[in-house]
JSON list of C-alpha atoms and ligand atoms in Angstrom, two decimals:
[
{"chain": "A", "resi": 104, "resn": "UNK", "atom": "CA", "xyz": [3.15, 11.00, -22.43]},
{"chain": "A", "resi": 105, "resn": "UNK", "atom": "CA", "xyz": [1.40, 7.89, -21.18]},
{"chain": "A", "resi": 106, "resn": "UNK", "atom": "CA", "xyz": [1.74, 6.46, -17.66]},
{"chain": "A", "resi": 107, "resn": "UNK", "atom": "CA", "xyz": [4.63, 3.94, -17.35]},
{"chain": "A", "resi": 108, "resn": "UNK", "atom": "CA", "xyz": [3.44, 0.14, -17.03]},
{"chain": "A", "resi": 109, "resn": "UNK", "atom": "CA", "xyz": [3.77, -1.78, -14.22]},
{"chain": "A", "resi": 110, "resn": "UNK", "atom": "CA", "xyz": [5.11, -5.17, -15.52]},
{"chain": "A", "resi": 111, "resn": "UNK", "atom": "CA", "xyz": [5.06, -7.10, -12.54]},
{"chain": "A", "resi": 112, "resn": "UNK", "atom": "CA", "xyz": [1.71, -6.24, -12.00]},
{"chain": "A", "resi": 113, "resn": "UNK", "atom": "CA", "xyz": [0.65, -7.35, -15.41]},
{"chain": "A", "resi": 114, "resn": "UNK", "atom": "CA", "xyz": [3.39, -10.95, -15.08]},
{"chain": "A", "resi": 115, "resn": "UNK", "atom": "CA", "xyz": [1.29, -11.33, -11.93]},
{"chain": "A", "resi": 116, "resn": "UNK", "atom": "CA", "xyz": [-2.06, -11.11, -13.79]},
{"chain": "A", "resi": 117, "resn": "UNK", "atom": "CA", "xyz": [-1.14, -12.79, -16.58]},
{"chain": "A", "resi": 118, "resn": "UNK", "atom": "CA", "xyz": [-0.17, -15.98, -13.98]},
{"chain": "A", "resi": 119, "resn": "UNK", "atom": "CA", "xyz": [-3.52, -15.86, -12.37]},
{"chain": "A", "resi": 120, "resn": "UNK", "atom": "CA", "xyz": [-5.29, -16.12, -15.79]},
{"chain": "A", "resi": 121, "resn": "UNK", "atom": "CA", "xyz": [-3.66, -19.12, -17.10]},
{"chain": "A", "resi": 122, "resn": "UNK", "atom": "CA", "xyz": [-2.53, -21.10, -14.17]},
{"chain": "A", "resi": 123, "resn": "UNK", "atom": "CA", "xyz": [-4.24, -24.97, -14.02]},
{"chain": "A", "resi": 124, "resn": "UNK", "atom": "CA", "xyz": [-5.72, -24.14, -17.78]},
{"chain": "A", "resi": 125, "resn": "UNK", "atom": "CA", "xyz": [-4.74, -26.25, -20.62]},
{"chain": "A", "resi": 126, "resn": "UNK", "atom": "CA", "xyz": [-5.85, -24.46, -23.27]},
{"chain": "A", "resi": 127, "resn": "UNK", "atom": "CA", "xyz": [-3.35, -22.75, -25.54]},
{"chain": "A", "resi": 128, "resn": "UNK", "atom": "CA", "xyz": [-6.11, -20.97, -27.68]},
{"chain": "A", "resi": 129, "resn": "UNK", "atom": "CA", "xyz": [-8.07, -19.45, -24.75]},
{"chain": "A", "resi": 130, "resn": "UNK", "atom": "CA", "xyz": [-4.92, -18.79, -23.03]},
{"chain": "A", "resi": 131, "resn": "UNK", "atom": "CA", "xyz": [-2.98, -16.58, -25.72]},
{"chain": "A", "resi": 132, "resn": "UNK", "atom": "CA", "xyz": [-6.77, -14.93, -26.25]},
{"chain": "A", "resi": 133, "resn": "UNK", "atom": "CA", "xyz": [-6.56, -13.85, -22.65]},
{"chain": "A", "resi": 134, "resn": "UNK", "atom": "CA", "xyz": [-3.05, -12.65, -22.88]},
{"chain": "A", "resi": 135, "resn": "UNK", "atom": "CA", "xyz": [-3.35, -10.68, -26.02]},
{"chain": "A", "resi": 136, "resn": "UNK", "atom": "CA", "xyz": [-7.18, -9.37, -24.14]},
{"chain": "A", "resi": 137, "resn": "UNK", "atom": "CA", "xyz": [-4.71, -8.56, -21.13]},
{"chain": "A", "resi": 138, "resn": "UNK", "atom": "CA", "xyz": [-2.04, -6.54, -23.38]},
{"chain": "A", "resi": 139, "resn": "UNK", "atom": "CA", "xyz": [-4.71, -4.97, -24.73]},
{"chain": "A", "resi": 140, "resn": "UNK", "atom": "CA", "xyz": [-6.46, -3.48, -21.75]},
{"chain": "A", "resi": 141, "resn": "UNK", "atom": "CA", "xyz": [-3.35, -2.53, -19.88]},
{"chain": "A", "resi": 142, "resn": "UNK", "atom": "CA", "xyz": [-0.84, -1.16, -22.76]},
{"chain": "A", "resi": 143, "resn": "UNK", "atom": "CA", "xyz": [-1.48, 2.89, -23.12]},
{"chain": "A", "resi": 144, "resn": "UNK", "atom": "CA", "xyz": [-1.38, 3.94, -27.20]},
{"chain": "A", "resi": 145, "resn": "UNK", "atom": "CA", "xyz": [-1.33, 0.37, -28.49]},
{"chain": "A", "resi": 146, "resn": "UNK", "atom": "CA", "xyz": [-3.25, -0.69, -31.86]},
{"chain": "A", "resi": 147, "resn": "UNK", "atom": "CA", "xyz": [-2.56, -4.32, -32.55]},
{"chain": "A", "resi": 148, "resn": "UNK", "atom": "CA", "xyz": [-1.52, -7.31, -29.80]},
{"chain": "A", "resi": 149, "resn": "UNK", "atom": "CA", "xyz": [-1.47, -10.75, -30.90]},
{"chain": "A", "resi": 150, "resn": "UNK", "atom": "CA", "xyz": [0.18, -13.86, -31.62]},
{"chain": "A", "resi": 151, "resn": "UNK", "atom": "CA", "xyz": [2.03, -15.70, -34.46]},
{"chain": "A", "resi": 152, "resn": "UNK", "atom": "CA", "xyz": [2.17, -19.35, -34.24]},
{"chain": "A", "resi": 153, "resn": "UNK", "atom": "CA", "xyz": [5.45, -21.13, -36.25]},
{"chain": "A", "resi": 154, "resn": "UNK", "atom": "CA", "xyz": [4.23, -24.00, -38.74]},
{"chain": "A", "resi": 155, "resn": "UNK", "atom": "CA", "xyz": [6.92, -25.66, -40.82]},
{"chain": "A", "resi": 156, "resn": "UNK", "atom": "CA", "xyz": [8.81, -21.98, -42.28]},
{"chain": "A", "resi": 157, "resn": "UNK", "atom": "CA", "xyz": [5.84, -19.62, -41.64]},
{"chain": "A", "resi": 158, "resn": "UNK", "atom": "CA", "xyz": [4.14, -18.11, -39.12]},
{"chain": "A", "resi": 159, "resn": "UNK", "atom": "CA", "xyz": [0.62, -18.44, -38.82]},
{"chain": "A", "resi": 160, "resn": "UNK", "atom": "CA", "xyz": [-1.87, -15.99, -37.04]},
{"chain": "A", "resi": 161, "resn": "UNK", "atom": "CA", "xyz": [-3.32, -16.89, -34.14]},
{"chain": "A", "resi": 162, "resn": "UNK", "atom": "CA", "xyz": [-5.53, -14.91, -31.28]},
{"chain": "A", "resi": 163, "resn": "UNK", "atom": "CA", "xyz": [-4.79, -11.19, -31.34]},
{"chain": "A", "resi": 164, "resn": "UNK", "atom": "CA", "xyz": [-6.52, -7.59, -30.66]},
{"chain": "A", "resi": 165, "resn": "UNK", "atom": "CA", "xyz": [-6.93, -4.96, -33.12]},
{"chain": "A", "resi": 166, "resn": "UNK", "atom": "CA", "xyz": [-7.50, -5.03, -36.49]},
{"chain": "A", "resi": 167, "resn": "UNK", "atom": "CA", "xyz": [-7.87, -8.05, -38.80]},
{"chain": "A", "resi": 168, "resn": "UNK", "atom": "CA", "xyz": [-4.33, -9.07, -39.75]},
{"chain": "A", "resi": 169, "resn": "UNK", "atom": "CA", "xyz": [-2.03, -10.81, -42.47]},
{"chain": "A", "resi": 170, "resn": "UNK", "atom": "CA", "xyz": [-2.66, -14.30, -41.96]},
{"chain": "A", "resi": 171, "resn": "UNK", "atom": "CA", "xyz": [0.49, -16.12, -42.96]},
{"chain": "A", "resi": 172, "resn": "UNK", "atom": "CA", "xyz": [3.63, -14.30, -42.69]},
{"chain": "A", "resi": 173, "resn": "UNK", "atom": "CA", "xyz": [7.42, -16.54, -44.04]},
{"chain": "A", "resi": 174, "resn": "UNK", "atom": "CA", "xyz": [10.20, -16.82, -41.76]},
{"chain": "A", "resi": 175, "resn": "UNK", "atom": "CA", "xyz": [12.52, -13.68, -42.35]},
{"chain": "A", "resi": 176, "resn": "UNK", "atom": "CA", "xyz": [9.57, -11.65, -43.81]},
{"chain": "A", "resi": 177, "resn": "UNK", "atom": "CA", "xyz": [8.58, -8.29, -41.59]},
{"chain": "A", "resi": 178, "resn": "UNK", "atom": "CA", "xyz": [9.30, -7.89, -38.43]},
{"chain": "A", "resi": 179, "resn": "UNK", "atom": "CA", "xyz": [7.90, -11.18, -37.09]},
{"chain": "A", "resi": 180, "resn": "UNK", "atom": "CA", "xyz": [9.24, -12.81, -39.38]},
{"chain": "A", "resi": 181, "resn": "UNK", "atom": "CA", "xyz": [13.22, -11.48, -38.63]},
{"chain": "A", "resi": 182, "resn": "UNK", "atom": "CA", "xyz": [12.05, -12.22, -35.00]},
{"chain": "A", "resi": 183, "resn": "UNK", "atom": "CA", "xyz": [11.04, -15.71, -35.56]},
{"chain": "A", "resi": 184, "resn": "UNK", "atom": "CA", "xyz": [14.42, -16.28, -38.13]},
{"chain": "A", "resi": 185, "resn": "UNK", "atom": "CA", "xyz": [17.02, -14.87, -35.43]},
{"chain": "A", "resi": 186, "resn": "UNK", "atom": "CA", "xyz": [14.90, -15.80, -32.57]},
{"chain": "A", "resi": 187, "resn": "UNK", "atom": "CA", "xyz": [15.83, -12.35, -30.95]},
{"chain": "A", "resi": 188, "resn": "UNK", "atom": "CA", "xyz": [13.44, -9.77, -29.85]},
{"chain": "A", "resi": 189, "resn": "UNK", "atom": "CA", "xyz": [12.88, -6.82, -32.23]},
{"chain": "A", "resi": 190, "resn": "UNK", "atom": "CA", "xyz": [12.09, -3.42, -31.20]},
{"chain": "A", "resi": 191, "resn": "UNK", "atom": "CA", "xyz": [11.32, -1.01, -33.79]},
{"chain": "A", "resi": 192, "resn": "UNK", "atom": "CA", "xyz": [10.93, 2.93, -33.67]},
{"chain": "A", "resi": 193, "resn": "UNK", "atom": "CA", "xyz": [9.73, 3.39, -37.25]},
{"chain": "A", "resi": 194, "resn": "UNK", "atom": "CA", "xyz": [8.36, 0.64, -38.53]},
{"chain": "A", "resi": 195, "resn": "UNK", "atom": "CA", "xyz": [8.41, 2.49, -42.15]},
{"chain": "A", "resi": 196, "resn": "UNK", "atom": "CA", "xyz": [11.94, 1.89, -42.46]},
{"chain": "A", "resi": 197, "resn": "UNK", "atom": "CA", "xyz": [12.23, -1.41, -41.80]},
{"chain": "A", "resi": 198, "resn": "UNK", "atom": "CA", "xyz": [12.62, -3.63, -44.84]},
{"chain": "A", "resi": 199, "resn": "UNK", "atom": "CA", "xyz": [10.26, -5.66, -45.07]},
{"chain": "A", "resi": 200, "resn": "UNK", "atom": "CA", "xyz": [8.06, -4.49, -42.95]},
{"chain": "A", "resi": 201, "resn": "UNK", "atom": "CA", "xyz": [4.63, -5.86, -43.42]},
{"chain": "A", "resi": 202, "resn": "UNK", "atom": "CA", "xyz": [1.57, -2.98, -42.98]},
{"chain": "A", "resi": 203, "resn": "UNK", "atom": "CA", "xyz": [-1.31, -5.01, -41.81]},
{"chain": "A", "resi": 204, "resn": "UNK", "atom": "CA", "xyz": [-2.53, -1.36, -39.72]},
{"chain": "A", "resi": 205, "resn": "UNK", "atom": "CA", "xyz": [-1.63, 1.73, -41.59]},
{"chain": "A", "resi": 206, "resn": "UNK", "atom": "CA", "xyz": [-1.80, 3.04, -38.50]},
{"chain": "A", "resi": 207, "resn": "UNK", "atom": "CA", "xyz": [1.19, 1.31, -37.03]},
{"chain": "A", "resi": 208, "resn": "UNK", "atom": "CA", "xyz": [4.14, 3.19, -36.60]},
{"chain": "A", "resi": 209, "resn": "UNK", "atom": "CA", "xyz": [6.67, 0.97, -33.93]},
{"chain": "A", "resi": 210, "resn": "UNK", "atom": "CA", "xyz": [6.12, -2.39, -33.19]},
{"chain": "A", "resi": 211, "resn": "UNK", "atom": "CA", "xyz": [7.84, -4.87, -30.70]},
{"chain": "A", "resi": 212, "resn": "UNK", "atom": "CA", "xyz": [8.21, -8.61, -31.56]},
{"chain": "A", "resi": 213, "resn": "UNK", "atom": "CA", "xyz": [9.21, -11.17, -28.87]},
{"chain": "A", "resi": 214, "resn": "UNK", "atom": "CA", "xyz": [9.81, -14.88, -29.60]},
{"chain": "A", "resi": 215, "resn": "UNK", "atom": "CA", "xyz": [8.00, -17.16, -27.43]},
{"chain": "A", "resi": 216, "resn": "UNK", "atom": "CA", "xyz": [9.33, -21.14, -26.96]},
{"chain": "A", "resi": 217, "resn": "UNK", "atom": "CA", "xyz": [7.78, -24.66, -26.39]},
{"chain": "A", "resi": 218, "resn": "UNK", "atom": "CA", "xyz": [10.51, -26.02, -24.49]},
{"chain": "A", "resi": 219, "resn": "UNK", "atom": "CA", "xyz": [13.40, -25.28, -26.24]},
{"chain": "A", "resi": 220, "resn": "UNK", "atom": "CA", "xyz": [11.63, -24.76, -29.22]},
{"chain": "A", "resi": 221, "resn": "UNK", "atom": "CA", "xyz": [10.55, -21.71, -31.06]},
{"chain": "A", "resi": 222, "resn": "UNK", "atom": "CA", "xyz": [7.01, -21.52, -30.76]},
{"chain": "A", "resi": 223, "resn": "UNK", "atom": "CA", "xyz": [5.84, -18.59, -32.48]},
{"chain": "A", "resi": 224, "resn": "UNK", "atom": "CA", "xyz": [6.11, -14.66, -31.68]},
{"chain": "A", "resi": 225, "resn": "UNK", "atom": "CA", "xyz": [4.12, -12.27, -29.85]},
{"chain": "A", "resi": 226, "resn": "UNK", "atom": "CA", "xyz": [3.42, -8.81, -31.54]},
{"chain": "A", "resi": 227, "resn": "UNK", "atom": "CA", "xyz": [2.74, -5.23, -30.42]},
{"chain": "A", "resi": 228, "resn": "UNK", "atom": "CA", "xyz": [2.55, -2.66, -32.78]},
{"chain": "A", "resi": 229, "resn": "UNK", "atom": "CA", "xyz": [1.51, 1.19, -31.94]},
{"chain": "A", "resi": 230, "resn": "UNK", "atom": "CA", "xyz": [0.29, 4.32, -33.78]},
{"chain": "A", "resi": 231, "resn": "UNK", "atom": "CA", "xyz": [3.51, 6.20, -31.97]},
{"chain": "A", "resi": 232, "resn": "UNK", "atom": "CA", "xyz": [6.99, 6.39, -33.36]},
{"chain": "A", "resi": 233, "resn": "UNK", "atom": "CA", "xyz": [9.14, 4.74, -30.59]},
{"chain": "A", "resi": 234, "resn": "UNK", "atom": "CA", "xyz": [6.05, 3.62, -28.52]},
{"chain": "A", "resi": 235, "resn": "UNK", "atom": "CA", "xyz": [8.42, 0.96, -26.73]},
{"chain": "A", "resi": 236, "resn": "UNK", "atom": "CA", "xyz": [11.11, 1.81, -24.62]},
{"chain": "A", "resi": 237, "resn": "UNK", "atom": "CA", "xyz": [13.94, -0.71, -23.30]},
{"chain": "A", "resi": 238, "resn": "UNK", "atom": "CA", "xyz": [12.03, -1.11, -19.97]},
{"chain": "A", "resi": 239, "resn": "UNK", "atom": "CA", "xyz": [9.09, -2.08, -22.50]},
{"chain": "A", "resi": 240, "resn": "UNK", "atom": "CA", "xyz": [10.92, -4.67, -23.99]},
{"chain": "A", "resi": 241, "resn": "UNK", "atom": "CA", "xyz": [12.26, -5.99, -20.56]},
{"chain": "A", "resi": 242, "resn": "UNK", "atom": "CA", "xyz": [8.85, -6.12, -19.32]},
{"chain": "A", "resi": 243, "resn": "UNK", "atom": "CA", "xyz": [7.30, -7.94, -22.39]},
{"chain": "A", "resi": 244, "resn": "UNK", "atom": "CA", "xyz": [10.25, -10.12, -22.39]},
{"chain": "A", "resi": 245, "resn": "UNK", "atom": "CA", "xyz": [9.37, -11.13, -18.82]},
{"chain": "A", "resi": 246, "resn": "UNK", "atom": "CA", "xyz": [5.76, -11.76, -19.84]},
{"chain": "A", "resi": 247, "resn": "UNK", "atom": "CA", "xyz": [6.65, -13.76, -22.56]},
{"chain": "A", "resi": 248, "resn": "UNK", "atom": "CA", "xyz": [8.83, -15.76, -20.75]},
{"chain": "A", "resi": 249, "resn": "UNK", "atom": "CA", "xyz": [5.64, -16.34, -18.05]},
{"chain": "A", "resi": 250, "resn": "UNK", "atom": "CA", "xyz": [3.51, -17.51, -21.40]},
{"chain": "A", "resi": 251, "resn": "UNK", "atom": "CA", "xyz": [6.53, -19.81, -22.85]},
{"chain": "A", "resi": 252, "resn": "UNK", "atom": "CA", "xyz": [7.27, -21.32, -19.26]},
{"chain": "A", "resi": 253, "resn": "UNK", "atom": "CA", "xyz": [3.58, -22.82, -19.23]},
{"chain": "A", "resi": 254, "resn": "UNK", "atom": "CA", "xyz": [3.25, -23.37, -22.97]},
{"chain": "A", "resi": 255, "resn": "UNK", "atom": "CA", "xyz": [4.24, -27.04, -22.70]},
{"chain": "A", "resi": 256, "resn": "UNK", "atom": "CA", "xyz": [1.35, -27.77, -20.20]},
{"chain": "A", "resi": 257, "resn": "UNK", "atom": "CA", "xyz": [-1.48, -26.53, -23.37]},
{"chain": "A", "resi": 258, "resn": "UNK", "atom": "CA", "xyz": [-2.82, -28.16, -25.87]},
{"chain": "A", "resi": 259, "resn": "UNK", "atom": "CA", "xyz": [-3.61, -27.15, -29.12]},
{"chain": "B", "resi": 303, "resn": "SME", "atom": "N1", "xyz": [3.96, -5.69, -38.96]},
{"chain": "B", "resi": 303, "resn": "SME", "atom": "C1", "xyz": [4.22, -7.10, -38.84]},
{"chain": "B", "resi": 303, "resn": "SME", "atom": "C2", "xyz": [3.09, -7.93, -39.41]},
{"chain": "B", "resi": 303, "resn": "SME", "atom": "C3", "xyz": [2.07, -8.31, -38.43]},
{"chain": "B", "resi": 303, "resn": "SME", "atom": "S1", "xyz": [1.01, -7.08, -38.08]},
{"chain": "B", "resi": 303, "resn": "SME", "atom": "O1", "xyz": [1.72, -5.92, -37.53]},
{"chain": "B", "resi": 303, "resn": "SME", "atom": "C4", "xyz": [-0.15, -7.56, -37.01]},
{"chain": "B", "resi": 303, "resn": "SME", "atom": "C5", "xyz": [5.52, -7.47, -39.51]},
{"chain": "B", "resi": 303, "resn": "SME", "atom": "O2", "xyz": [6.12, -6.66, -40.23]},
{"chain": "B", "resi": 303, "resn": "SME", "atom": "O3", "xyz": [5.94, -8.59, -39.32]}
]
């Protein structure tokens, strides 16, 4: 098994690389750069961004990936349509489920807001069955939360 995460650790980073910049496509690079490095047994990290009814890909890690994804299609796209968070242990028995990494076995989706709007989703997917455990999902929640409180001061 892989060391737990510290999540306040990686809210705290996550602050210090996006405070006083306005830029929503460098920011969500750096955060999805972030996940990347610090997330043990991870193989995609990225972002959806919501346009009209479907989401569109934005900056990620890991493989190329499905570019346009409808609302209520996969797991993003139940995320983005129930604007709940969904944690997945298999993703192969998910209906719906959209394979953009064979390799991907769980995934985590988090919906992330402009306001109160829904902005988009962030996505985590991993090569092991049940990668993400309910403390995982509190702590992505949490840095989610960090991204969507300082969404409204980017551009873009
Ligand atoms: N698996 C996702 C699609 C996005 S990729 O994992 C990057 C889904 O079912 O929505």
């Amino acid at each position: 098994m892989f060391a737990k995460t510290d999540y306040e650790a990686l809210e705290k980073s996550l602050r210090a690389l996006i405070r006083d910049i306005p830029y929503e496509t460098a920011n969500l690079a750096n955060a999805s750069a972030l996940l990347w490095d610090s997330l043990p047994e991870i193989n995609w990290a990225g972002f959806y961004k919501l346009r009209g009814d479907k989401l569109i890909l934005g900056p990620f890690q890991g493989k190329p990936a499905c570019i346009v994804i409808p609302l209520g299609r996969g797991v993003c796209g139940r995320a983005a349509e129930e604007e709940k968070t969904q944690r997945v242990e298999n993703v192969h028995t998910f209906p719906g489920h959209i394979a953009c990494d064979g390799a991907s076995n769980s995934e985590v989706v988090i919906p992330l807001y402009r306001g109160t709007a829904l902005w988009g989703v962030l996505d985590i997917d991993s090569p092991r069955f049940s990668r993400f455990s309910p403390e995982d999902q509190q702590g992505l929640e949490r840095f989610a939360a960090a991204l969507s409180e300082a969404l409204p001061e980017m551009d873009g």
